[in-house]
Coordinates of N, CA and C in Angstrom, one line a residue:
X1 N 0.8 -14.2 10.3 CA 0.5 -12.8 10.6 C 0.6 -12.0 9.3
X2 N -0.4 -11.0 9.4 CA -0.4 -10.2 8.0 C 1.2 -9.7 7.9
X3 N 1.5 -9.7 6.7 CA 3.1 -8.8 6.5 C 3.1 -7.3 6.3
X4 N 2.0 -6.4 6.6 CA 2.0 -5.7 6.9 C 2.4 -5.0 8.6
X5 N 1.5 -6.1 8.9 CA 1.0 -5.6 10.7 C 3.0 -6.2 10.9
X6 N 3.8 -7.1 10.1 CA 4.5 -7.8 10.5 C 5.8 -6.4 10.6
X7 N 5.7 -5.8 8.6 CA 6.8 -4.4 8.9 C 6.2 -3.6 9.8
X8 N 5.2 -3.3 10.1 CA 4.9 -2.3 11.4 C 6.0 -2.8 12.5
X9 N 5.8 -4.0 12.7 CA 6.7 -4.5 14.4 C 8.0 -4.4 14.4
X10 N 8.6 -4.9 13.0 CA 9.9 -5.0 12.2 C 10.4 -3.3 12.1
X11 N 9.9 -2.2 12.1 CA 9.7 -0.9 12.0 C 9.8 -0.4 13.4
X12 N 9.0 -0.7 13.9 CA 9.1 0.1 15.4 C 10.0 -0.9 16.1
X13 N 10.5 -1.5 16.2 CA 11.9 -2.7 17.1 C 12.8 -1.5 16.5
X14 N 12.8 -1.2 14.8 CA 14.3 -0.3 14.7 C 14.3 1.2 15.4
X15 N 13.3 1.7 15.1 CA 13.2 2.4 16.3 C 13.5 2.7 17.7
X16 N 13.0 1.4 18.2 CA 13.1 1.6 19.8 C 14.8 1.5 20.1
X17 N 15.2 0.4 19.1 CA 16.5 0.5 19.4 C 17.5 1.8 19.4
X18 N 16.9 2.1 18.2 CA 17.7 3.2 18.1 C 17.2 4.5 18.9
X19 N 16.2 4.1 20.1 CA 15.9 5.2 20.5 C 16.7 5.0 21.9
X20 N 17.5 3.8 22.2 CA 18.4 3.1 23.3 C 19.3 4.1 23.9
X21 N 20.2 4.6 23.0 CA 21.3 5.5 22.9 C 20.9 6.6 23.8
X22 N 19.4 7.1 24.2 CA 19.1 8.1 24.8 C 18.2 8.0 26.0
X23 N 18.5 7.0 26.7 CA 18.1 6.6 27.8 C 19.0 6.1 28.7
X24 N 18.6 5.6 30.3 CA 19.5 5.0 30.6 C 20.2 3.4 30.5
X25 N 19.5 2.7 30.1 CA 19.9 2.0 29.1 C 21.0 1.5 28.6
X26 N 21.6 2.9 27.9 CA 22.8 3.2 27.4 C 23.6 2.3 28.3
X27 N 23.9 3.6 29.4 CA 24.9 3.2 30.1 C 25.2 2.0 31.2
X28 N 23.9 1.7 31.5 CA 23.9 0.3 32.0 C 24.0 -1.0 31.2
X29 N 24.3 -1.2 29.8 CA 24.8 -1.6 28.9 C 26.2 -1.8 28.7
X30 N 26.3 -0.1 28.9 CA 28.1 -0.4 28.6 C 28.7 -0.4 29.7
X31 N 28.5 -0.4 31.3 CA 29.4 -0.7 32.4 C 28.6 -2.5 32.1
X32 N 28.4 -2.9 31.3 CA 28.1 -4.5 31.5 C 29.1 -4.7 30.8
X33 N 29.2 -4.5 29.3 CA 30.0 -5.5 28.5 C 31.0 -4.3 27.9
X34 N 31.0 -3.2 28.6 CA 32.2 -1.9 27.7 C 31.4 -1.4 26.5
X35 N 32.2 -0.3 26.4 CA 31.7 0.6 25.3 C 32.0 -0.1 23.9
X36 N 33.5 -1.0 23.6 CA 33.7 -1.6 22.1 C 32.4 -2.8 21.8
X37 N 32.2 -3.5 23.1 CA 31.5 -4.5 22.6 C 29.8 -4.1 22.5
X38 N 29.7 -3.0 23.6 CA 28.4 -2.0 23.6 C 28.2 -1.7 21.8
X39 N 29.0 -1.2 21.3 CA 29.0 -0.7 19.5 C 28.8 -1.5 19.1
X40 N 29.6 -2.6 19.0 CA 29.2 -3.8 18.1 C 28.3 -4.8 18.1
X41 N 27.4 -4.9 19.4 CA 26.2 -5.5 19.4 C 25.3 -4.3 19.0
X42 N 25.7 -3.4 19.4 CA 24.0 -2.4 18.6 C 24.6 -2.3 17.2
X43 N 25.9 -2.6 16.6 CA 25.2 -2.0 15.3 C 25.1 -3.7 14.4
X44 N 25.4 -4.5 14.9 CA 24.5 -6.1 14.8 C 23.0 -5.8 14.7
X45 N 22.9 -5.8 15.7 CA 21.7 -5.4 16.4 C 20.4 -5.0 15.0
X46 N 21.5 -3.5 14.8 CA 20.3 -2.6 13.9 C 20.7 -3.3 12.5
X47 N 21.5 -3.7 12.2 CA 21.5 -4.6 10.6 C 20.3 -5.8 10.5
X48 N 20.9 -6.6 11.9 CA 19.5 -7.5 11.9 C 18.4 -6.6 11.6
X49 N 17.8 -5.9 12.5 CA 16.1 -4.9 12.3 C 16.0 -4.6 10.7
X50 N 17.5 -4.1 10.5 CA 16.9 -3.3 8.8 C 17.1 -4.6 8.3
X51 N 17.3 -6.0 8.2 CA 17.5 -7.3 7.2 C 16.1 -7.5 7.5
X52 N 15.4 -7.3 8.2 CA 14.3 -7.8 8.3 C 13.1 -6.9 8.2
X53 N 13.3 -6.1 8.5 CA 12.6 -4.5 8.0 C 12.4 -5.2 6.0
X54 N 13.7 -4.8 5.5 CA 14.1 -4.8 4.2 C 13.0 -6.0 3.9
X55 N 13.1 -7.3 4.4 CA 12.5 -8.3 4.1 C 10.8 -8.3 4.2
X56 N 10.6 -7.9 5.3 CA 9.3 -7.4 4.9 C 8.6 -6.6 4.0
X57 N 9.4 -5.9 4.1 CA 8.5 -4.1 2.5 C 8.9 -5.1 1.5
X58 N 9.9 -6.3 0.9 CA 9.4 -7.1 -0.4 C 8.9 -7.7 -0.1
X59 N 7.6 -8.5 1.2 CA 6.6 -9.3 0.7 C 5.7 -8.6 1.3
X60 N 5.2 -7.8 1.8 CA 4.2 -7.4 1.9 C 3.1 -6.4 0.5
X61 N 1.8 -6.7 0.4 CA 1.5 -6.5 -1.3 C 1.4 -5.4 -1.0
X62 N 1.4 -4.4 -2.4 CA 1.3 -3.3 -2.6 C -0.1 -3.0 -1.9
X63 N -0.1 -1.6 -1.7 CA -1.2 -1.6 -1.3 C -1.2 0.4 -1.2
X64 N -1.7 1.0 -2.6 CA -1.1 1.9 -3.3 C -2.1 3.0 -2.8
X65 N -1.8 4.1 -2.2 CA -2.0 5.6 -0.9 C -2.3 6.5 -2.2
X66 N -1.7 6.9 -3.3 CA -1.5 7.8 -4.2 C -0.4 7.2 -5.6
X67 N -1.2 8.3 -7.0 CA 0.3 8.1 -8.1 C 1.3 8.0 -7.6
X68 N 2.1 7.2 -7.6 CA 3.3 7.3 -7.3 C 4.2 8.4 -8.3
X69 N 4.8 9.0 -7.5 CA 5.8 10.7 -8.0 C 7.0 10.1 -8.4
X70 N 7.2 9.1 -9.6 CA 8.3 8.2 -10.4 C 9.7 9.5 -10.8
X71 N 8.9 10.6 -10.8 CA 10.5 11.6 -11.5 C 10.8 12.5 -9.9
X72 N 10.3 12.3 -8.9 CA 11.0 12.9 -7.6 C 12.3 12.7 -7.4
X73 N 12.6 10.9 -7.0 CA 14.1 11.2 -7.4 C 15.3 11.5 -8.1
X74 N 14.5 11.3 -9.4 CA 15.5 12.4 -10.5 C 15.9 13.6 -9.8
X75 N 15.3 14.1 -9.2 CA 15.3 15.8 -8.7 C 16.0 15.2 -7.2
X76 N 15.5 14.8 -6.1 CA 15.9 14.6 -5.2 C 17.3 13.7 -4.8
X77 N 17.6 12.9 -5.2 CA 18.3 11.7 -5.1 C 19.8 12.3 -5.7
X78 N 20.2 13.4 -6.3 CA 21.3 14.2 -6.5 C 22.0 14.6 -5.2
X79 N 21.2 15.6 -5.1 CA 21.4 16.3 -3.8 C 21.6 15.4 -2.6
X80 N 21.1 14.4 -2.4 CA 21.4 12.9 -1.3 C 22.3 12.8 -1.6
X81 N 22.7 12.0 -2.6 CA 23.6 11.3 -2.6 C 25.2 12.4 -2.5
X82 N 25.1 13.7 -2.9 CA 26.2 14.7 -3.1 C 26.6 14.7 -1.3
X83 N 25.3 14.9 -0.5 CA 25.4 14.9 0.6 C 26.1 13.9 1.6
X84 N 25.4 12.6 0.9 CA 26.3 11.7 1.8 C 27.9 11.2 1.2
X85 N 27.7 11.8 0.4 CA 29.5 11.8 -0.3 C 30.5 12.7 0.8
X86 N 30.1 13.9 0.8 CA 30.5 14.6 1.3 C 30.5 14.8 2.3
X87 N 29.5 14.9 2.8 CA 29.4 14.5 4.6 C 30.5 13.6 5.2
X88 N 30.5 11.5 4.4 CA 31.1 10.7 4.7 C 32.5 10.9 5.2
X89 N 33.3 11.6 3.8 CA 34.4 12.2 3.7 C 35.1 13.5 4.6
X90 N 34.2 14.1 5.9 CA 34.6 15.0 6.3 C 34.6 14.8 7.4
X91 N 35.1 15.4 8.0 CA 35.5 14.8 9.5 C 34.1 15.7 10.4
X92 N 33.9 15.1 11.0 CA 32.5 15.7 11.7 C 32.4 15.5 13.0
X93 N 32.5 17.2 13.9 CA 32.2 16.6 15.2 C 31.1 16.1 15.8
X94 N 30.0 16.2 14.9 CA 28.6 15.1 15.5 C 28.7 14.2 15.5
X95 N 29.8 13.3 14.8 CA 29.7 11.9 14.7 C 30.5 11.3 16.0
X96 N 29.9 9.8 16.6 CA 30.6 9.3 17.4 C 32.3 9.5 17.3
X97 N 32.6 9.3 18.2 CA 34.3 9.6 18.6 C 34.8 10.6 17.8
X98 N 34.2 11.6 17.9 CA 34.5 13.3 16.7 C 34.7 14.1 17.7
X99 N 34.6 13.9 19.1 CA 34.4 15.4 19.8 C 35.6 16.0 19.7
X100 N 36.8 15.5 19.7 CA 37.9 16.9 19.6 C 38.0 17.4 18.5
X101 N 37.4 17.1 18.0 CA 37.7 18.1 16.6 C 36.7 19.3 16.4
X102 N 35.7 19.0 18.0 CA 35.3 20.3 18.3 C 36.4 21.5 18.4
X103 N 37.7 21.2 19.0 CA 38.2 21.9 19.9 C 38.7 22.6 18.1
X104 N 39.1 23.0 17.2 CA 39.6 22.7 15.8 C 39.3 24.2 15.6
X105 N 39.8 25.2 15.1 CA 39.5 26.6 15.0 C 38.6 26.4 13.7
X106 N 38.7 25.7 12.6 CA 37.8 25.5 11.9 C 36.9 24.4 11.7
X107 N 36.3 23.8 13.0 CA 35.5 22.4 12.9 C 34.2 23.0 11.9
X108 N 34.0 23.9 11.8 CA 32.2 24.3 10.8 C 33.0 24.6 9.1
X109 N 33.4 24.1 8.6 CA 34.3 23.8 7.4 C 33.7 23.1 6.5
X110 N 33.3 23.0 5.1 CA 33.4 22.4 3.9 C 31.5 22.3 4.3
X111 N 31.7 20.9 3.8 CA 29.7 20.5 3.9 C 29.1 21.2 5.2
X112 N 29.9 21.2 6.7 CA 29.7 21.3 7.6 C 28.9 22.7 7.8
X113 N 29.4 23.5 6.2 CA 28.9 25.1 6.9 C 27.5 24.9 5.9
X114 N 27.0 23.8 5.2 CA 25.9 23.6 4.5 C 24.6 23.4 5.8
X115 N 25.2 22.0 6.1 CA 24.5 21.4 7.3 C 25.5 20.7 8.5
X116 N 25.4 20.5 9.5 CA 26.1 19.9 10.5 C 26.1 18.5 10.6
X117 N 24.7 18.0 9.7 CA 24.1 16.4 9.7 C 24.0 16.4 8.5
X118 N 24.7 16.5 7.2 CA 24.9 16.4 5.9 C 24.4 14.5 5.7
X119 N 25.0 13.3 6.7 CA 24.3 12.2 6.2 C 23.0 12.0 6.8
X120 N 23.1 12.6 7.6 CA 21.4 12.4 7.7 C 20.4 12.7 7.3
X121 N 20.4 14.1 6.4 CA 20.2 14.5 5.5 C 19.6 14.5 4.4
X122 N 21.0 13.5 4.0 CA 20.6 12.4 2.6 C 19.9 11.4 3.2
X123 N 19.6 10.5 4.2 CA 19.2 10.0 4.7 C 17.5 10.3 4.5
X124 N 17.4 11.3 5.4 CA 16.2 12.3 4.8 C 15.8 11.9 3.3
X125 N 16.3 12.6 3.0 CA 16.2 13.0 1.5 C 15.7 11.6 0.8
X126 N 16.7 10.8 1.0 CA 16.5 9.4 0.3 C 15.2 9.0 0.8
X127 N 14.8 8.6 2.0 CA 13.3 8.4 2.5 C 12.4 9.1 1.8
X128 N 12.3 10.7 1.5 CA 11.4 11.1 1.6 C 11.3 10.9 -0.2
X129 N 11.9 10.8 -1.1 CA 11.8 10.3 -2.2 C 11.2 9.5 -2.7
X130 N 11.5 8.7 -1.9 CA 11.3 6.8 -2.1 C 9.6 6.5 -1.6
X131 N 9.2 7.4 -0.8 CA 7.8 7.8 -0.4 C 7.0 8.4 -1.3
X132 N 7.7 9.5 -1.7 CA 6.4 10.1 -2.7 C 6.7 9.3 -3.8
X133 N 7.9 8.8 -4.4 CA 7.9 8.1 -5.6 C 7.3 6.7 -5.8
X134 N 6.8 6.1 -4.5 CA 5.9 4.6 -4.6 C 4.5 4.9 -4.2
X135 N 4.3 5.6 -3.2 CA 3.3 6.1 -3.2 C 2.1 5.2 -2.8
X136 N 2.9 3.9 -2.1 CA 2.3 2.9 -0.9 C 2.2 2.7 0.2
X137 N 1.4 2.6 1.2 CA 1.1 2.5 2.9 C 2.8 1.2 3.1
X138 N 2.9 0.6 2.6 CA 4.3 -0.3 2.7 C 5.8 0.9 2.7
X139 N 5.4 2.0 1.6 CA 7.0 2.6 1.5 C 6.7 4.1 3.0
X140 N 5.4 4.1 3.2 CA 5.3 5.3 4.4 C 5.9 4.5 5.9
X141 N 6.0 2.9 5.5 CA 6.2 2.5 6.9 C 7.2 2.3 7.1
X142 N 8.1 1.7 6.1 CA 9.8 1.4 5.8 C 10.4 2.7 5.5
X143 N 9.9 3.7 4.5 CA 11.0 4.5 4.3 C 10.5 5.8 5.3
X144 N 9.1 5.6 5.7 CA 8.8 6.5 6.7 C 9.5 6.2 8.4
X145 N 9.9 4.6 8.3 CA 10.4 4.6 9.8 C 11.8 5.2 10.1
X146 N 12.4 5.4 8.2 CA 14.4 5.3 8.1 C 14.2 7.6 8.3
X147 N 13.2 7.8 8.1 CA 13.1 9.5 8.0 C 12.6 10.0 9.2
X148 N 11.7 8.9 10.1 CA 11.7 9.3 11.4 C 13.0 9.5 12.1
X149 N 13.8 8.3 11.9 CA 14.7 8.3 12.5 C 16.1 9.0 12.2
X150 N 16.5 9.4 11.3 CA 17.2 10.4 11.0 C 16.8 11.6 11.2
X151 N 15.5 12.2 11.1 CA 15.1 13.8 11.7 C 15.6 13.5 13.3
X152 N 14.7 12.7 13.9 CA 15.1 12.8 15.3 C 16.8 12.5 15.8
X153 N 17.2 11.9 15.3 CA 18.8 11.5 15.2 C 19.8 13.0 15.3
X154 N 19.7 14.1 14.5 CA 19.7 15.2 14.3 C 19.6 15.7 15.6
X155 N 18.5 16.0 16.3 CA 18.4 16.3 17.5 C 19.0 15.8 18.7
X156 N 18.9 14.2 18.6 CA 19.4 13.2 19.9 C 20.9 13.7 20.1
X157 N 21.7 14.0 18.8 CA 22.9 14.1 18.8 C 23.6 15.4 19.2
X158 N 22.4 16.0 18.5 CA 22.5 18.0 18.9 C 22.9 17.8 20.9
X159 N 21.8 17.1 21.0 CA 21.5 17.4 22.6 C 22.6 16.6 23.4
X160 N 23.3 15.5 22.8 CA 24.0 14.4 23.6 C 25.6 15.6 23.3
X161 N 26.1 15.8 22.5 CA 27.2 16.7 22.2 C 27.2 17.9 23.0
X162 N 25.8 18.4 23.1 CA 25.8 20.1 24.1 C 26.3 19.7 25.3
X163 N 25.4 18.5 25.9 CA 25.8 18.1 27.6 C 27.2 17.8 27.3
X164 N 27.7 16.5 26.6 CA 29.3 15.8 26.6 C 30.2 17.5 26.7
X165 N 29.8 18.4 25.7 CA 31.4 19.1 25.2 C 30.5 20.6 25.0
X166 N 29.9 20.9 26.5 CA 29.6 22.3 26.5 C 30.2 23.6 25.3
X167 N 30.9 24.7 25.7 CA 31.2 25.3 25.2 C 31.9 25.2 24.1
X168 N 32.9 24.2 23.4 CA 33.1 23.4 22.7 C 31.7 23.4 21.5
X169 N 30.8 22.4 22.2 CA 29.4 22.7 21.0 C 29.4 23.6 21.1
X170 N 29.1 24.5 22.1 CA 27.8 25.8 21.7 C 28.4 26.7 20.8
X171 N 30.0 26.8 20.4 CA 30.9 27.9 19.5 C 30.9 26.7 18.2
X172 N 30.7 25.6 18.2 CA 30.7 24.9 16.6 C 29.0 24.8 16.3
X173 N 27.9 25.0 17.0 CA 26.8 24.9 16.6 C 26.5 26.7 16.3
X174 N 27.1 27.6 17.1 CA 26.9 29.1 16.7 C 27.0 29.3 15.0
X175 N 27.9 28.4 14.4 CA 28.4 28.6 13.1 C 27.7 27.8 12.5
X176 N 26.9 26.6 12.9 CA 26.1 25.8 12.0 C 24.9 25.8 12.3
X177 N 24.0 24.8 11.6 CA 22.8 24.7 11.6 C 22.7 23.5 11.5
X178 N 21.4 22.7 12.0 CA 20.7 21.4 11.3 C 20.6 21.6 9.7
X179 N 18.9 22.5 10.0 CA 18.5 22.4 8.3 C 19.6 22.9 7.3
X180 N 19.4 22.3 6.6 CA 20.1 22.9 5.1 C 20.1 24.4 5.0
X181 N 21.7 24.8 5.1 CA 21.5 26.3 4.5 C 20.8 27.5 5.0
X182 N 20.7 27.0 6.4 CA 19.9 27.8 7.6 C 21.1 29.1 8.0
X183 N 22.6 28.5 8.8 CA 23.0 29.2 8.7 C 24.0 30.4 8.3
X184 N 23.8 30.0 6.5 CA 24.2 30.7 5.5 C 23.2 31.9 5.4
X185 N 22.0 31.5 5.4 CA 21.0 32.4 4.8 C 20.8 33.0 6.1
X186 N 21.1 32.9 7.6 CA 21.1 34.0 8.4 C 22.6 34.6 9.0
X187 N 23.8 34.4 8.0 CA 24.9 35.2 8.0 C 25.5 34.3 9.1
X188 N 25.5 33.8 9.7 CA 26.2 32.8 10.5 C 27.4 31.4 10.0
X189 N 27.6 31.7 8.7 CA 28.4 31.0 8.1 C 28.1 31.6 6.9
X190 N 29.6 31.1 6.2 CA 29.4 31.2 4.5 C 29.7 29.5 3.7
X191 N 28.9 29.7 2.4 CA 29.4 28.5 1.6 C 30.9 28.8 0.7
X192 N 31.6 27.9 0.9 CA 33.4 27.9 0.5 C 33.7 26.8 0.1
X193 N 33.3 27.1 -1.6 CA 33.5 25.8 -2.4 C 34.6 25.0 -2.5
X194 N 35.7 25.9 -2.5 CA 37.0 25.4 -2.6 C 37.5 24.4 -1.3
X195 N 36.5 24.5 -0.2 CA 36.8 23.7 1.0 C 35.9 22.1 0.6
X196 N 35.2 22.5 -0.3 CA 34.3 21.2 -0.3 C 34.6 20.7 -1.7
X197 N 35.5 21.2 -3.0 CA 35.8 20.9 -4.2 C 34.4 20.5 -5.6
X198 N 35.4 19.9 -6.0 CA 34.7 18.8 -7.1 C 34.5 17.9 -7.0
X199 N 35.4 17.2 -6.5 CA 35.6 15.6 -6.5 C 34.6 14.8 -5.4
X200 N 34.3 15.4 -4.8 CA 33.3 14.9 -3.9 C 31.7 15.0 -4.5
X201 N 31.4 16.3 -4.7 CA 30.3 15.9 -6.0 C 29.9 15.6 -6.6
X202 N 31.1 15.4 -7.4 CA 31.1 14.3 -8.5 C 31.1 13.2 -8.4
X203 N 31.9 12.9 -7.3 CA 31.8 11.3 -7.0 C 30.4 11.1 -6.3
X204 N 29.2 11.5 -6.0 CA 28.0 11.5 -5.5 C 27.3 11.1 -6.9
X205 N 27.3 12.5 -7.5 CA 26.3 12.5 -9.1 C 26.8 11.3 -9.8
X206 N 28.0 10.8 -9.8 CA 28.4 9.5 -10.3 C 27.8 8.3 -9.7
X207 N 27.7 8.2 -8.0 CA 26.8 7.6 -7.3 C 25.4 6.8 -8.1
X208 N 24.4 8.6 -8.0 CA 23.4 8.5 -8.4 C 23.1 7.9 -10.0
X209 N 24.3 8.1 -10.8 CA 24.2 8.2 -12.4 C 23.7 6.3 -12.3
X210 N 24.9 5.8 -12.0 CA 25.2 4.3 -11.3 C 24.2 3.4 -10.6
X211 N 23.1 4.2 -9.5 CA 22.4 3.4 -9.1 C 21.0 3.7 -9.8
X212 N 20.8 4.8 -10.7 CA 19.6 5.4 -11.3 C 19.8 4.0 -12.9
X213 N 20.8 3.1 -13.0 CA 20.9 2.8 -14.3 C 20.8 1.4 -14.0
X214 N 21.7 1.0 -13.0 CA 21.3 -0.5 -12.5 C 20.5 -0.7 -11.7
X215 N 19.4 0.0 -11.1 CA 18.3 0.0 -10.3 C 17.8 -0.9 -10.5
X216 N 17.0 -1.3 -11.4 CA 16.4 -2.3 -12.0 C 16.8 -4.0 -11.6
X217 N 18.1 -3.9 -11.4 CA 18.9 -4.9 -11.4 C 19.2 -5.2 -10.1
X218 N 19.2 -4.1 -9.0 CA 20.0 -4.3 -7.6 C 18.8 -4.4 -7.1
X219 N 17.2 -4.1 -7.2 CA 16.3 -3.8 -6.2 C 15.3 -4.8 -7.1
X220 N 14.8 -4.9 -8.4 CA 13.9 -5.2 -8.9 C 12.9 -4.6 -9.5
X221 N 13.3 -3.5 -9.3 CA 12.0 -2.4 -10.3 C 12.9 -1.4 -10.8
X222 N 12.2 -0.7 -11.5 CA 13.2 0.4 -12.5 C 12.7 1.7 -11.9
X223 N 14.2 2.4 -12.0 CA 13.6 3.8 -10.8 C 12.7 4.9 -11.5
X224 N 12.2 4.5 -12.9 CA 11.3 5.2 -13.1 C 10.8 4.7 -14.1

């Protein structure tokens, strides 16, 4: 089979899985085998798709859409990685088993008053990079399948949190936003450095310093 048509299948499998969580599905799953062993076969599950995802975009041949934009992640790949630094490190009520920290008089706090999905984000971000910077029908399919699914992820979670923890969400989403900096720039929050420091930044831009220099080494091509 061409290894193209192959990451297409290998692409949409990670998908559909991950589009599981929002169906019924779900829960006929976990009155089968419980919720702990429900988690740990799906996230089996999606490591398998991305080992094989991954494995396909290295043998499938180039097959080049446009210049590849080699200095995008210079510029973009900061801001990711600050993001999933900081996101990682903060307690988040969108994330699985987070909901009472809805209940928290400050749950919209530190990264949170940036964005609400600060890893997804970077997530985003990282895809959309890695896209314009190869600038191959191979990187629109792999890094376009990981940016489908974090924009919509964003949403699945917005909606699954409103129904679980009604009023709860609707007073920690009043203060936040999805996009970046949405609800700073409509007075619905402020940015408060001192809640989100140095050390988390730094430890990001150190990230990026780190994988911008051994790139070459961990992937096989040089990031620019």
């Amino acid at each position: 089979m061409d290894t193209t048509l192959t990451l297409i299948l290998a692409t949409l499998a990670f998908l559909a899985l991950h589009a599981l969580p929002a169906t019924p599905l779900r829960a006929a799953a976990v009155r089968a085998v419980g919720e702990s062993a429900y988690q740990g076969l799906f996230s089996l599950a999606s490591l398998a798709l991305l080992v094989w995802m991954s494995l396909e975009y290295q043998r499938a041949p180039f097959e080049g859409l446009w210049p590849g934009l080699r200095l995008v992640p210079l510029a973009v790949m900061p801001a990711a990685l600050v993001l999933l630094v900081c996101g990682a490190l903060e307690r988040n009520p969108t994330a699985a088993g987070q909901g009472r920290a809805l209940k928290s008089a400050e749950a919209a706090r530190g990264i949170l008053r940036v964005t609400r999905h600060p890893v997804m984000w970077a997530i985003m971000l990282w895809a959309l990079a890695h896209i314009l910077a190869v600038g191959s029908l191979q990187a629109v399919i792999f890094f376009g399948g990981l940016l489908v699914l974090a924009a919509a992820g964003t949403t699945l979670q917005d909606a699954r949190k409103a129904k679980a923890f009604g009023a709860d969400w609707a007073r920690f989403a009043a203060h936040t936003s999805n996009v970046p900096f949405l609800a700073i720039a409509r007075r619905r929050n402020r940015l408060v450095w001192r809640e989100i420091g140095w050390a988390r930044p730094a430890l990001g831009v150190t990230a990026f310093t780190l994988l911008l220099y051994f790139h070459g080494w961990l992937f096989g091509v040089r990031a620019y």
